[in-house]
Amino acid sequence: MEQLRTIGRELAMGSQGGWGQSKEFLDLVKSIGEARSKAEEDRIIARELEHLKRRLADPDVPRRKMKELLLRLVYAEMLGHDASFGHIHAVKMTHDESLPLKRTGYLAVALFLDERHDLVILVVNTIQKDLRSDNYLVVCAALTAACRLIGEEAIPAVLPQVVELLAHPKEAVRKKAVMALHRFYQRSSSSVSHLVSNFRKRLCDNDPGVMGATLCPLYDLILEEPNSYKDLVVSFVNILKQVVERRLPTSYDYHQIPAPFIQIKLLKILAVLGSGDKQASGHMYTVLGDIFRKGDTASNIGNAILYECICCISSIFPNPKMLEAAAETTSKFLKSDSHNLKYMGIDALGRLIKINPDIAEEHQLAVIDCLEDPDDTLKRKTFELLYKMTKSTNVEVIVDRMIEYMINITDHHYKTEIASRCVELAEQFAPSNQWFIQTMNKVFEHAGDLVNIRVAHNLMRLIAEGFGEEDEGADSQLRSSAVDSYLRIVGEPKLPSSFLQIICWVLGEYGTADGKYSASYIIGKLCDVAEAHLTDDTVKAYAISAIFKIFAFEIALGRKIDLLPECQTLVDELSASHSTDLQQRAYELQALLGLDKNAVESVMPADASCEDIEVDRNLSFLNSYVQQALENGASPYIPESERSGVISVGSYRSQEQQETSSHTLRFEAYEMPKPSLPLATSQTSMSTPTTDLVPVTEPGYYKEDHQTSKSQPPGDAVSGEFGVKLRLDGVQKKWGRPTYSSSTPSSLASSQQTTNGASHSDGGGSSSQPRESSYGSKRQQGTEVSAEKQRLAASLFGSAAAKADRKAQASRKTAKDSPSTEKVATTNVTAQPVKEQVIPAAPPPDLLDLGDEPVSSNPPSADPFSQLEGLLGPASAAPVLSGTPATSTSKAPDLMSIFSGDVPTGVASGSTDPTLGDVNSTSSHKGATAVASKKGPSLQDALQKDATARQVGVTPTGNNPNLFKDLLG
Amino acid sequence: MIQAVMVISTQAKPRLLKFYNFQAPEKHQDLVRSVFQLLSASPDSVSNFVKVDTIFGPGTKMVYKHLATLYFVFVFDSSENELAMLDLVQVFVEILDRCFKNVCELDIVFNFNKLHTILDEMILGGQVIETSSEQVVKYVEEIERLEKQSSTTSFIPKSITERFTR
């Protein structure tokens, strides 16, 4: 047996297997096919490349051989091996006289190089010459290469020839010249913009192939500026009409449909031209109607045309008759068994609902089916559709489904996308605050790391601000429900960081607000969080700040609190943390514990996270203090502008001067630019009273600040500005001393200034930046948020929140009197002459419009699916209700006229053709006449070929003699 | 616009790669690998369209057809109709079948240059220029005929011809 196989193989090789290639190539393919590992394959190809390198450089190789060598090189490169040494040989081969070599050269060059490659300059010359060749094949090869290799700079070199070729007698050349010109236009529209009229001319080409090819550039041009091509609408419509009426040569028929690809391109163009143009659209309706009437839903390509027709109709000025036909076809797609057609149906539905949202209702079940389909592509497409048709009434179902799907996928890219869509929809349409928070919790729980951190900030802000301006009770209820849910969730492992941040923040802010949970309980939970996430500094910072707040609230309420042992451990640990941010927070907490009730209240007023922080830049609250100091003999502050001797120096310099005059504290660099100047002054003079008040110096500033200005918001909100700076004071003293002592006040060496400044900014940076980014900025939306963020918040959330609230109210309202509103809707749809009182008894529930009734009765946390299922029953009756009466009345004649020909109406249409999407069988079916006759006798041929293949050992599939049998039956 | 045409065997070997947006040769294998992963992961009964924005950039889709031991893959952007692309794959395969008389994988392996010729007649610069399989076959046959005519001198070593032409 083994022997037999070897003999067979040798025979096969001897005869070269009939593939016209040499034994060497055959051997190469064979040995690659037999390679057992990637390493072995790499070795084989490396050897081959070595061989090729030698041979290609050898001048005594016959030219016929050269072609094959180059092809082998292309083959090796295709398998992923570097063959760059051969590029120059490919370029050389394009110079060759003989056609096969030249063509091979061009092929290799087009595959190896791109327009930016160094060798291209050598090819441009050849292309230029070949474009003038008498042999049209040479011209074609040159045009093909030109499409690939001519970059912006080289366009002028070949442009005149290409334009000339537009009038070449051979249609193959004209076609390629059109495409080359198009490609130049894509590369650099300015260099060929004066030639675009040529495309219009070629549209009238005698050859349908050239005309069809011209549609490609025209489509691009029309997309750019539709208005300058409106005059062509009639021509396009005429062409389409001729195509549909089979005036083209039959060679353009494909599966018995006349030139389908040209039809599709034309429909695309018409869709652009007719968009929002009533007059232009008017020309199209007839031919579109024709296409629908002749539409062949049995073949794949027929459906492709119908789909394109739907796209066109949904894009041009709407026409009710057309829309109806489009909806009808869409429903056929959706009812089909083929996933491809369902996919197209969903897409088409997405386009149609933009014009008439009611169309979707009829297809609720089909859409739900697609959603439940195991086919991922279809599912995603359906989610896209749902995303487009989300309303406040159905948002719950849709978002719940999205989240459910999101949880189960692993593809990060798509997970991110769907998570952000969930967030978007929830923000836009949330029917209730509670639902919103629950939804967001789910999103954060499962994809917290993938959503934008701003979403987390928005959620915190929402919880803090609440939805309604007047309804304080609802807000606090919302908060306590948030606290409840977070306390439940917080123990779970592997929560994403951003979600933990939210949890910590909410627990800190509102954990004890409703008195349901004791402070120590919440603190215990927060300590657990900090402990469980040792590596995540941001979470720890949030946790410790939350603890800080709870302590503050407790003290403010006059309750006695004691530091839990685990909390003490945490504080101790953080005080020694490497992160200065954490350290600071820990120290702040310790300082807070020593403060009395009044001080704490102003440091950390309860529920004040939303209040705007007004920064008193003039520090007017210090006026009395300054006055007092002046009276005691202090020298007055002289503004920089009025000082002599200091002209145009940095603010730090002036500050320093000011320090030397005050002699109390010395700051050197550190200083921020101008605005901070008055602040620094105040601090300098304030230091004494502060130390008196509190044991720990720095945090005491909070107190100071707040006592003087009651309007100031919570303590750590202030820290962004004040805290950071004050912190630096301490650091400054330690590190700044040497610099200071060595420097003379007025003429400080600039180098020292810089080094000093650098070291300070280091110290400052590490403590201030994390704080600002991770905490400060989040909380102090009023002051520190960037303009961009505010805009986002306004657009996403501010307005959305208001809208959501309004919507929520609206939906509640609709829920209350839903019978009456729905009744009106149904009467419209059904056009039944029924008395209005009859319908309220049984309003047809909308499946996709689920929201209305169930929402008001069910708690938002209830499983949406039970709602859905509950509705499935009655809903299945809905289409009948809305469908049959409609057809039986006024609309019926239209429908019939459109589909009079080949569409079996009514029930039959549901089961049009079981083989609808099965392309293979269809094609074999249709193409049988063309191909089958040839297929029959050549079976032997096929068997022989397969035998050879097996002997050579390249193809592993033995069970299918004719490999494309399944294609052609 | 069509971005790429790929023919990949069920063994993950590329049989034909043609990119209409230049892709550096180094990247080709990665693309083949990621496309193949998608292909082999998708069961037979699902739709032939897959979104590939993670591989080929935003908005790109691919259609594929699994025939015997080969996957035929067309990658394209939003300006193309998915179903039509699926049929273009069909047209391509039909042309192959007519050119090779019962095409099989080996035909494609050994004659990938012919495949390129065929594709160049169908798609140029990412745009479909010819969809009639009859026309394409006609052109391809003519090219072959003319190539044969002009290749009579090709057995002379190039050093000799170069001497002549100089």
Short mmCIF file of C-alpha atoms in Angstrom, two decimals, chain A residues 49 52 127 129 142 148 197 231 279 346 351 460 524 527 534 542 585 632 639 711 729 769 785 805 872 919 958:
data_model
loop_
_atom_site.label_atom_id
_atom_site.label_comp_id
_atom_site.label_asym_id
_atom_site.label_seq_id
_atom_site.Cartn_x
_atom_site.Cartn_y
_atom_site.Cartn_z
CA LEU A 49 14.23 31.53 -0.13
CA LEU A 52 15.56 31.68 -4.87
CA ILE A 127 4.10 52.26 -16.21
CA LYS A 129 5.90 53.68 -21.09
CA ALA A 142 0.09 48.94 -16.39
CA ARG A 148 -1.96 50.36 -6.78
CA SER A 197 -16.52 65.41 -16.21
CA ASP A 231 -29.24 66.60 -13.39
CA GLN A 279 -38.69 66.28 -7.15
CA ILE A 346 -33.34 43.67 10.66
CA ARG A 351 -33.99 52.07 8.22
CA MET A 460 -22.53 59.62 41.69
CA GLY A 524 -16.63 48.01 58.83
CA CYS A 527 -12.59 48.85 55.83
CA LEU A 534 -4.72 46.39 48.54
CA TYR A 542 -12.36 56.50 48.20
CA ARG A 585 -6.29 61.29 53.80
CA ASN A 632 -0.38 95.85 65.36
CA PRO A 639 0.66 94.82 44.99
CA SER A 711 -20.37 79.38 52.89
CA ASP A 729 3.88 74.22 53.43
CA GLN A 769 -2.35 65.27 41.14
CA VAL A 785 -14.60 70.51 36.56
CA ASP A 805 -37.74 62.86 34.90
CA LEU A 872 -46.29 37.07 23.95
CA VAL A 919 -27.41 29.89 -1.75
CA GLY A 958 -10.32 12.87 0.54
#
